[in-house]
Protein backbone atom coordinates (compact mmCIF):
# COMPACT_ATOMS: atom_id res chain seq x y z
CA UNK A 1 0.00 0.00 0.00
CA UNK A 2 1.42 3.37 -1.03
CA UNK A 3 1.53 5.82 1.85
CA UNK A 4 3.42 8.57 0.05
CA UNK A 5 0.36 10.68 -0.70
CA UNK A 6 -0.60 10.84 2.99
CA UNK A 7 2.91 11.71 4.11
CA UNK A 8 3.21 14.34 1.41
CA UNK A 9 -0.03 15.91 2.65
CA UNK A 10 1.72 16.81 5.90
CA UNK A 11 -1.20 15.71 8.06
CA UNK A 12 -0.42 14.89 11.67
CA UNK A 13 -1.23 11.46 12.98
CA UNK A 14 -4.12 11.39 15.45
CA UNK A 15 -3.15 11.14 19.09
CA UNK A 16 -6.71 11.56 20.32
CA UNK A 17 -8.66 8.69 18.78
CA UNK A 18 -11.55 8.18 21.18
CA UNK A 19 -12.86 4.86 22.47
CA UNK A 20 -16.59 4.20 22.11
CA UNK A 21 -18.76 2.43 24.66
CA UNK A 22 -22.28 1.57 23.50
CA UNK A 23 -24.20 0.58 26.60
CA UNK A 24 -27.57 -1.23 26.57
CA UNK A 25 -29.00 0.77 23.67
CA UNK A 26 -32.69 0.37 22.95
CA UNK A 27 -34.45 2.33 20.22
CA UNK A 28 -38.20 2.30 19.63
CA UNK A 29 -39.70 4.11 16.64
CA UNK A 30 -43.35 5.05 16.37
CA UNK A 31 -45.04 4.54 12.98
CA UNK A 32 -47.56 6.90 11.39
CA UNK A 33 -50.35 4.63 12.60
CA UNK A 34 -49.10 4.86 16.18
CA UNK A 35 -47.57 1.40 16.37
CA UNK A 36 -44.21 0.93 18.07
CA UNK A 37 -41.30 -0.77 16.31
CA UNK A 38 -38.31 -1.85 18.37
CA UNK A 39 -35.27 -1.33 16.16
CA UNK A 40 -32.65 -2.04 18.84
CA UNK A 41 -32.81 -4.01 22.08
CA UNK A 42 -30.09 -3.91 24.74
CA UNK A 43 -27.24 -3.41 22.24
CA UNK A 44 -23.85 -3.27 23.96
CA UNK A 45 -20.26 -3.20 22.68
CA UNK A 46 -16.95 -1.39 23.14
CA UNK A 47 -14.46 -0.11 20.56
CA UNK A 48 -10.92 0.87 21.51
CA UNK A 49 -9.47 4.19 20.42
CA UNK A 50 -8.00 3.90 16.92
CA UNK A 51 -9.68 0.55 16.23
CA UNK A 52 -11.39 -0.21 12.89
CA UNK A 53 -14.65 -2.06 13.55
CA UNK A 54 -17.28 -3.08 11.01
CA UNK A 55 -20.91 -3.89 11.77
CA UNK A 56 -22.76 -6.39 9.59
CA UNK A 57 -26.20 -7.98 9.76
CA UNK A 58 -29.41 -8.52 7.82
CA UNK A 59 -31.34 -5.58 6.35
CA UNK A 60 -33.40 -3.81 8.98
CA UNK A 61 -31.36 -5.03 11.94
CA UNK A 62 -30.55 -1.50 13.14
CA UNK A 63 -26.96 -1.05 11.89
CA UNK A 64 -27.58 2.48 10.64
CA UNK A 65 -29.67 3.28 13.72
CA UNK A 66 -26.71 2.42 15.95
CA UNK A 67 -24.47 4.66 13.86
CA UNK A 68 -26.88 7.59 14.03
CA UNK A 69 -27.13 7.28 17.80
CA UNK A 70 -23.31 7.21 18.10
CA UNK A 71 -23.22 10.30 15.86
CA UNK A 72 -25.71 12.13 18.08
CA UNK A 73 -28.15 12.49 15.18
CA UNK A 74 -30.97 10.64 17.00
CA UNK A 75 -31.60 9.79 20.64
CA UNK A 76 -31.74 6.33 22.14
CA UNK A 77 -34.95 5.27 23.88
CA UNK A 78 -32.80 3.69 26.60
CA UNK A 79 -29.09 3.25 27.19
CA UNK A 80 -26.18 5.52 26.33
CA UNK A 81 -23.12 6.05 24.13
CA UNK A 82 -19.85 7.21 25.66
CA UNK A 83 -17.23 8.88 23.49
CA UNK A 84 -14.21 8.71 25.73
CA UNK A 85 -15.70 9.74 29.08
CA UNK A 86 -18.42 11.94 27.60
CA UNK A 87 -22.01 10.91 26.96
CA UNK A 88 -23.07 11.59 23.36
CA UNK A 89 -26.12 13.84 23.34
CA UNK A 90 -25.70 15.81 20.11
CA UNK A 91 -23.53 15.95 16.96
CA UNK A 92 -19.90 16.79 17.69
CA UNK A 93 -16.91 17.99 15.64
CA UNK A 94 -15.10 15.03 17.22
CA UNK A 95 -17.19 12.77 14.97
CA UNK A 96 -16.89 12.69 11.17
CA UNK A 97 -19.55 10.96 9.08
CA UNK A 98 -19.53 9.52 5.55
CA UNK A 99 -22.75 8.10 4.10
CA UNK A 100 -23.52 5.70 1.24
CA UNK A 101 -24.07 8.63 -1.07
CA UNK A 102 -21.50 11.38 -1.01
CA UNK A 103 -24.25 13.97 -0.28
CA UNK A 104 -22.17 16.82 -1.68
CA UNK A 105 -23.77 20.20 -2.31
CA UNK A 106 -23.80 20.52 -6.12
CA UNK A 107 -23.67 24.34 -6.13
CA UNK A 108 -20.45 24.41 -4.08
CA UNK A 109 -17.00 23.57 -5.40
CA UNK A 110 -15.17 20.50 -4.11
CA UNK A 111 -13.04 22.75 -1.89
CA UNK A 112 -16.09 24.48 -0.41
CA UNK A 113 -17.81 21.15 0.22
CA UNK A 114 -14.78 19.92 2.16
CA UNK A 115 -14.46 23.21 4.05
CA UNK A 116 -18.10 23.31 5.14
CA UNK A 117 -17.79 21.50 8.52
CA UNK A 118 -14.97 23.81 9.62
CA UNK A 119 -16.85 26.88 8.41
CA UNK A 120 -19.90 25.83 10.44
CA UNK A 121 -17.73 25.05 13.47
CA UNK A 122 -16.23 28.54 13.29
CA UNK A 123 -12.95 27.80 15.06
CA UNK A 124 -10.49 28.17 12.16
CA UNK A 125 -9.55 31.21 10.12
CA UNK A 126 -10.13 31.29 6.35
CA UNK A 127 -6.41 30.72 5.79
CA UNK A 128 -6.35 27.72 8.16
CA UNK A 129 -9.40 26.23 6.46
CA UNK A 130 -7.91 26.70 3.01
CA UNK A 131 -4.65 25.06 4.08
CA UNK A 132 -6.50 22.12 5.65
CA UNK A 133 -8.57 21.65 2.49
CA UNK A 134 -5.43 21.45 0.36
CA UNK A 135 -3.89 18.95 2.79
CA UNK A 136 -6.99 16.76 2.62
CA UNK A 137 -7.18 16.93 -1.17
CA UNK A 138 -3.59 15.70 -1.27
CA UNK A 139 -4.41 12.96 1.25
CA UNK A 140 -7.24 11.57 -0.89
CA UNK A 141 -5.22 12.08 -4.10
CA UNK A 142 -7.42 14.82 -5.55
CA UNK A 143 -4.89 17.64 -5.71
CA UNK A 144 -5.96 20.17 -8.32
CA UNK A 145 -9.70 19.42 -8.36
CA UNK A 146 -10.73 21.81 -5.58
CA UNK A 147 -12.37 24.26 -7.97
CA UNK A 148 -14.40 21.61 -9.78
CA UNK A 149 -18.01 20.88 -8.92
CA UNK A 150 -19.26 17.49 -7.66
CA UNK A 151 -21.10 16.78 -10.92
CA UNK A 152 -17.78 16.86 -12.77
CA UNK A 153 -16.36 13.97 -10.72
CA UNK A 154 -16.72 10.20 -10.93
CA UNK A 155 -18.51 8.29 -8.16
CA UNK A 156 -15.24 7.16 -6.62
CA UNK A 157 -13.86 10.70 -6.64
CA UNK A 158 -17.04 12.01 -5.01
CA UNK A 159 -16.67 9.45 -2.22
CA UNK A 160 -13.09 10.55 -1.65
CA UNK A 161 -14.35 14.12 -1.33
CA UNK A 162 -16.94 12.89 1.16
CA UNK A 163 -14.23 11.20 3.24
CA UNK A 164 -12.08 14.34 3.09
CA UNK A 165 -15.03 16.41 4.32
CA UNK A 166 -15.60 13.94 7.17
CA UNK A 167 -11.95 14.43 8.20
CA UNK A 168 -12.05 18.24 7.93
CA UNK A 169 -12.39 18.90 11.66
CA UNK A 170 -9.75 16.27 12.53
CA UNK A 171 -12.30 14.00 14.23
CA UNK A 172 -11.32 11.35 16.73
CA UNK A 173 -14.10 9.08 15.38
CA UNK A 174 -15.05 8.35 11.76
CA UNK A 175 -18.49 6.81 11.15
CA UNK A 176 -19.12 5.29 7.71
CA UNK A 177 -22.53 4.00 6.60
CA UNK A 178 -22.00 1.79 3.52
CA UNK A 179 -19.86 4.48 1.86
CA UNK A 180 -18.87 2.29 -1.11
CA UNK A 181 -22.17 0.50 -1.67
CA UNK A 182 -22.98 2.30 -4.91
CA UNK A 183 -19.57 1.78 -6.53
CA UNK A 184 -18.58 -0.88 -9.05
CA UNK A 185 -16.47 -3.78 -7.77
CA UNK A 186 -13.08 -2.55 -9.04
CA UNK A 187 -13.59 1.01 -7.80
CA UNK A 188 -14.78 -0.37 -4.48
CA UNK A 189 -11.62 -2.44 -3.98
CA UNK A 190 -9.50 0.59 -4.87
CA UNK A 191 -11.42 2.66 -2.30
CA UNK A 192 -10.75 0.01 0.35
CA UNK A 193 -7.03 0.57 -0.06
CA UNK A 194 -7.49 4.36 -0.12
CA UNK A 195 -9.45 4.22 3.13
CA UNK A 196 -6.96 1.92 4.86
CA UNK A 197 -4.08 4.19 3.83
CA UNK A 198 -5.87 7.16 5.41
CA UNK A 199 -6.77 5.21 8.55
CA UNK A 200 -3.30 3.73 9.00
CA UNK A 201 -1.80 7.22 8.81
CA UNK A 202 -4.22 9.34 10.86
CA UNK A 203 -5.74 6.47 12.89
CA UNK A 204 -9.18 7.67 13.98
CA UNK A 205 -11.57 5.21 15.57
CA UNK A 206 -13.68 3.85 12.69
CA UNK A 207 -17.18 2.36 12.79
CA UNK A 208 -17.98 0.97 9.33
CA UNK A 209 -21.47 -0.25 8.37
CA UNK A 210 -21.68 -2.70 5.48
CA UNK A 211 -23.66 -5.56 3.95
CA UNK A 212 -20.51 -6.86 2.26
CA UNK A 213 -18.83 -9.52 4.43
CA UNK A 214 -15.62 -9.63 2.37
CA UNK A 215 -15.36 -5.85 2.67
CA UNK A 216 -15.74 -6.07 6.44
CA UNK A 217 -13.06 -8.77 6.71
CA UNK A 218 -10.60 -6.90 4.50
CA UNK A 219 -10.91 -3.59 6.34
CA UNK A 220 -11.46 -4.45 9.98
CA UNK A 221 -9.78 -5.30 13.25
CA UNK A 222 -13.10 -6.72 14.46
CA UNK A 223 -16.50 -7.44 12.93
CA UNK A 224 -19.66 -7.13 15.02
CA UNK A 225 -22.58 -9.26 13.82
CA UNK A 226 -26.10 -8.04 14.56
CA UNK A 227 -29.23 -10.15 14.73
CA UNK A 228 -32.48 -9.38 12.95
CA UNK A 229 -34.90 -6.92 14.52
CA UNK A 230 -34.83 -6.08 17.29
CA UNK A 231 -31.15 -5.48 16.56
CA UNK A 232 -28.46 -6.54 19.00
CA UNK A 233 -24.87 -7.73 18.76
CA UNK A 234 -24.72 -11.53 18.72
CA UNK A 235 -21.05 -12.06 17.80
CA UNK A 236 -17.75 -10.20 17.95
CA UNK A 237 -15.25 -11.66 15.47
CA UNK A 238 -11.59 -10.65 15.68
CA UNK A 239 -9.94 -10.38 12.25
CA UNK A 240 -6.46 -11.76 12.86
CA UNK A 241 -5.06 -10.86 9.45
CA UNK A 242 -1.75 -8.99 9.18
CA UNK A 243 -1.58 -5.28 8.45
CA UNK A 244 -0.99 -3.50 6.21
CA UNK A 245 -3.52 -5.47 4.16
CA UNK A 246 -2.69 -6.37 0.58
CA UNK A 247 -5.22 -7.22 -2.12
CA UNK A 248 -3.95 -10.79 -2.54
CA UNK A 249 -5.02 -11.66 1.01
CA UNK A 250 -8.57 -11.99 -0.36
CA UNK A 251 -7.48 -15.26 -1.99
CA UNK A 252 -6.09 -16.82 1.18
CA UNK A 253 -7.87 -19.65 3.01
CA UNK A 254 -8.02 -17.84 6.35
CA UNK A 255 -9.73 -14.87 4.67
CA UNK A 256 -12.36 -17.25 3.27
CA UNK A 257 -12.74 -18.97 6.67
CA UNK A 258 -13.41 -15.69 8.45
CA UNK A 259 -15.97 -14.72 5.81
CA UNK A 260 -17.71 -18.08 6.13
CA UNK A 261 -17.79 -17.82 9.93
CA UNK A 262 -19.45 -14.41 9.77
CA UNK A 263 -21.86 -15.44 7.00
CA UNK A 264 -23.06 -18.41 9.05
CA UNK A 265 -24.06 -16.05 11.87
CA UNK A 266 -26.32 -13.86 9.70
CA UNK A 267 -29.92 -15.13 9.25
CA UNK A 268 -31.17 -15.27 5.65
XYZ file of C-alpha atoms in Angstrom:
268
model
C 0.000 0.000 0.000
C 1.420 3.365 -1.025
C 1.526 5.816 1.853
C 3.424 8.572 0.047
C 0.362 10.677 -0.697
C -0.595 10.839 2.992
C 2.907 11.707 4.111
C 3.206 14.343 1.413
C -0.027 15.913 2.651
C 1.722 16.813 5.895
C -1.200 15.714 8.059
C -0.419 14.886 11.666
C -1.228 11.457 12.977
C -4.124 11.388 15.447
C -3.146 11.140 19.090
C -6.714 11.564 20.323
C -8.664 8.687 18.777
C -11.550 8.175 21.181
C -12.865 4.860 22.472
C -16.590 4.201 22.111
C -18.764 2.429 24.662
C -22.280 1.574 23.495
C -24.205 0.576 26.599
C -27.571 -1.234 26.572
C -28.996 0.769 23.670
C -32.694 0.367 22.951
C -34.453 2.331 20.222
C -38.196 2.302 19.632
C -39.698 4.108 16.642
C -43.353 5.054 16.365
C -45.036 4.544 12.979
C -47.557 6.904 11.392
C -50.347 4.630 12.595
C -49.099 4.861 16.184
C -47.567 1.401 16.368
C -44.211 0.935 18.070
C -41.305 -0.772 16.306
C -38.313 -1.853 18.371
C -35.267 -1.327 16.158
C -32.649 -2.035 18.844
C -32.807 -4.005 22.083
C -30.089 -3.906 24.737
C -27.243 -3.405 22.244
C -23.854 -3.268 23.961
C -20.263 -3.201 22.681
C -16.947 -1.391 23.136
C -14.457 -0.114 20.563
C -10.916 0.869 21.514
C -9.474 4.189 20.421
C -7.997 3.900 16.918
C -9.678 0.554 16.227
C -11.387 -0.206 12.892
C -14.654 -2.065 13.551
C -17.281 -3.082 11.006
C -20.910 -3.885 11.771
C -22.765 -6.389 9.592
C -26.200 -7.980 9.761
C -29.414 -8.522 7.821
C -31.341 -5.584 6.354
C -33.405 -3.807 8.977
C -31.358 -5.029 11.938
C -30.546 -1.504 13.142
C -26.957 -1.046 11.894
C -27.579 2.481 10.644
C -29.673 3.283 13.723
C -26.706 2.424 15.949
C -24.467 4.664 13.855
C -26.880 7.585 14.029
C -27.127 7.281 17.804
C -23.315 7.211 18.098
C -23.217 10.302 15.863
C -25.713 12.130 18.083
C -28.152 12.491 15.176
C -30.966 10.640 16.998
C -31.601 9.795 20.643
C -31.743 6.330 22.136
C -34.951 5.275 23.882
C -32.800 3.691 26.597
C -29.090 3.250 27.185
C -26.177 5.522 26.331
C -23.115 6.049 24.134
C -19.852 7.208 25.661
C -17.229 8.883 23.488
C -14.212 8.713 25.730
C -15.700 9.737 29.077
C -18.422 11.937 27.598
C -22.014 10.906 26.955
C -23.066 11.593 23.359
C -26.124 13.841 23.339
C -25.700 15.808 20.111
C -23.534 15.946 16.960
C -19.905 16.791 17.688
C -16.911 17.992 15.636
C -15.098 15.029 17.224
C -17.186 12.768 14.972
C -16.886 12.694 11.170
C -19.553 10.963 9.078
C -19.534 9.516 5.550
C -22.752 8.097 4.096
C -23.521 5.696 1.243
C -24.069 8.631 -1.072
C -21.503 11.383 -1.011
C -24.251 13.970 -0.280
C -22.172 16.822 -1.679
C -23.774 20.204 -2.308
C -23.803 20.524 -6.120
C -23.671 24.342 -6.131
C -20.452 24.405 -4.082
C -17.000 23.569 -5.401
C -15.167 20.498 -4.109
C -13.038 22.754 -1.894
C -16.089 24.481 -0.409
C -17.808 21.151 0.225
C -14.778 19.915 2.161
C -14.458 23.212 4.050
C -18.100 23.307 5.138
C -17.789 21.501 8.523
C -14.973 23.808 9.618
C -16.854 26.877 8.413
C -19.895 25.829 10.444
C -17.732 25.051 13.473
C -16.225 28.539 13.292
C -12.951 27.795 15.059
C -10.493 28.168 12.163
C -9.548 31.209 10.115
C -10.127 31.287 6.349
C -6.409 30.721 5.789
C -6.348 27.723 8.155
C -9.399 26.233 6.464
C -7.907 26.700 3.007
C -4.650 25.059 4.082
C -6.496 22.120 5.654
C -8.571 21.651 2.486
C -5.428 21.454 0.359
C -3.894 18.947 2.791
C -6.992 16.758 2.624
C -7.175 16.933 -1.171
C -3.588 15.696 -1.270
C -4.409 12.957 1.247
C -7.236 11.566 -0.895
C -5.222 12.081 -4.102
C -7.420 14.819 -5.548
C -4.894 17.643 -5.707
C -5.962 20.170 -8.320
C -9.702 19.419 -8.360
C -10.731 21.807 -5.577
C -12.375 24.262 -7.971
C -14.401 21.613 -9.779
C -18.007 20.883 -8.920
C -19.257 17.490 -7.660
C -21.102 16.779 -10.923
C -17.783 16.859 -12.768
C -16.356 13.970 -10.716
C -16.722 10.196 -10.931
C -18.507 8.295 -8.161
C -15.244 7.157 -6.617
C -13.861 10.702 -6.639
C -17.036 12.009 -5.010
C -16.672 9.447 -2.223
C -13.085 10.549 -1.648
C -14.349 14.124 -1.331
C -16.937 12.886 1.160
C -14.226 11.205 3.235
C -12.079 14.344 3.091
C -15.033 16.409 4.316
C -15.600 13.941 7.174
C -11.952 14.433 8.202
C -12.052 18.238 7.929
C -12.395 18.898 11.656
C -9.749 16.272 12.531
C -12.305 13.998 14.230
C -11.325 11.351 16.725
C -14.097 9.080 15.377
C -15.053 8.353 11.761
C -18.487 6.814 11.151
C -19.117 5.294 7.712
C -22.525 3.995 6.605
C -22.004 1.793 3.524
C -19.855 4.480 1.861
C -18.867 2.286 -1.108
C -22.169 0.501 -1.667
C -22.984 2.303 -4.910
C -19.572 1.780 -6.530
C -18.583 -0.878 -9.051
C -16.472 -3.778 -7.769
C -13.080 -2.548 -9.035
C -13.591 1.015 -7.798
C -14.779 -0.365 -4.483
C -11.621 -2.440 -3.979
C -9.502 0.587 -4.871
C -11.418 2.658 -2.303
C -10.755 0.007 0.352
C -7.026 0.575 -0.057
C -7.489 4.363 -0.115
C -9.451 4.219 3.135
C -6.959 1.920 4.857
C -4.085 4.188 3.833
C -5.871 7.163 5.405
C -6.773 5.212 8.549
C -3.298 3.735 8.998
C -1.801 7.218 8.811
C -4.222 9.342 10.856
C -5.738 6.472 12.893
C -9.180 7.672 13.981
C -11.569 5.209 15.570
C -13.679 3.851 12.687
C -17.177 2.362 12.788
C -17.976 0.974 9.333
C -21.472 -0.252 8.374
C -21.676 -2.703 5.479
C -23.658 -5.564 3.953
C -20.508 -6.864 2.258
C -18.835 -9.520 4.430
C -15.622 -9.633 2.370
C -15.359 -5.849 2.666
C -15.740 -6.073 6.441
C -13.065 -8.772 6.714
C -10.599 -6.901 4.504
C -10.908 -3.587 6.344
C -11.458 -4.445 9.978
C -9.781 -5.302 13.252
C -13.102 -6.724 14.460
C -16.503 -7.444 12.926
C -19.662 -7.133 15.020
C -22.578 -9.261 13.815
C -26.096 -8.039 14.557
C -29.232 -10.155 14.734
C -32.478 -9.381 12.946
C -34.902 -6.918 14.524
C -34.825 -6.077 17.290
C -31.151 -5.482 16.560
C -28.463 -6.543 19.001
C -24.869 -7.734 18.760
C -24.721 -11.532 18.721
C -21.054 -12.063 17.802
C -17.753 -10.204 17.949
C -15.251 -11.662 15.475
C -11.590 -10.652 15.684
C -9.941 -10.382 12.250
C -6.462 -11.757 12.860
C -5.060 -10.863 9.447
C -1.752 -8.985 9.184
C -1.578 -5.279 8.452
C -0.992 -3.505 6.207
C -3.521 -5.468 4.159
C -2.688 -6.372 0.581
C -5.216 -7.221 -2.125
C -3.952 -10.792 -2.544
C -5.023 -11.659 1.011
C -8.571 -11.986 -0.356
C -7.484 -15.259 -1.989
C -6.090 -16.822 1.180
C -7.870 -19.653 3.008
C -8.021 -17.843 6.346
C -9.728 -14.870 4.670
C -12.356 -17.247 3.268
C -12.743 -18.966 6.675
C -13.407 -15.686 8.448
C -15.967 -14.720 5.813
C -17.713 -18.083 6.133
C -17.785 -17.815 9.927
C -19.447 -14.408 9.768
C -21.856 -15.440 6.999
C -23.056 -18.408 9.052
C -24.062 -16.054 11.869
C -26.316 -13.862 9.700
C -29.917 -15.127 9.245
C -31.169 -15.270 5.651
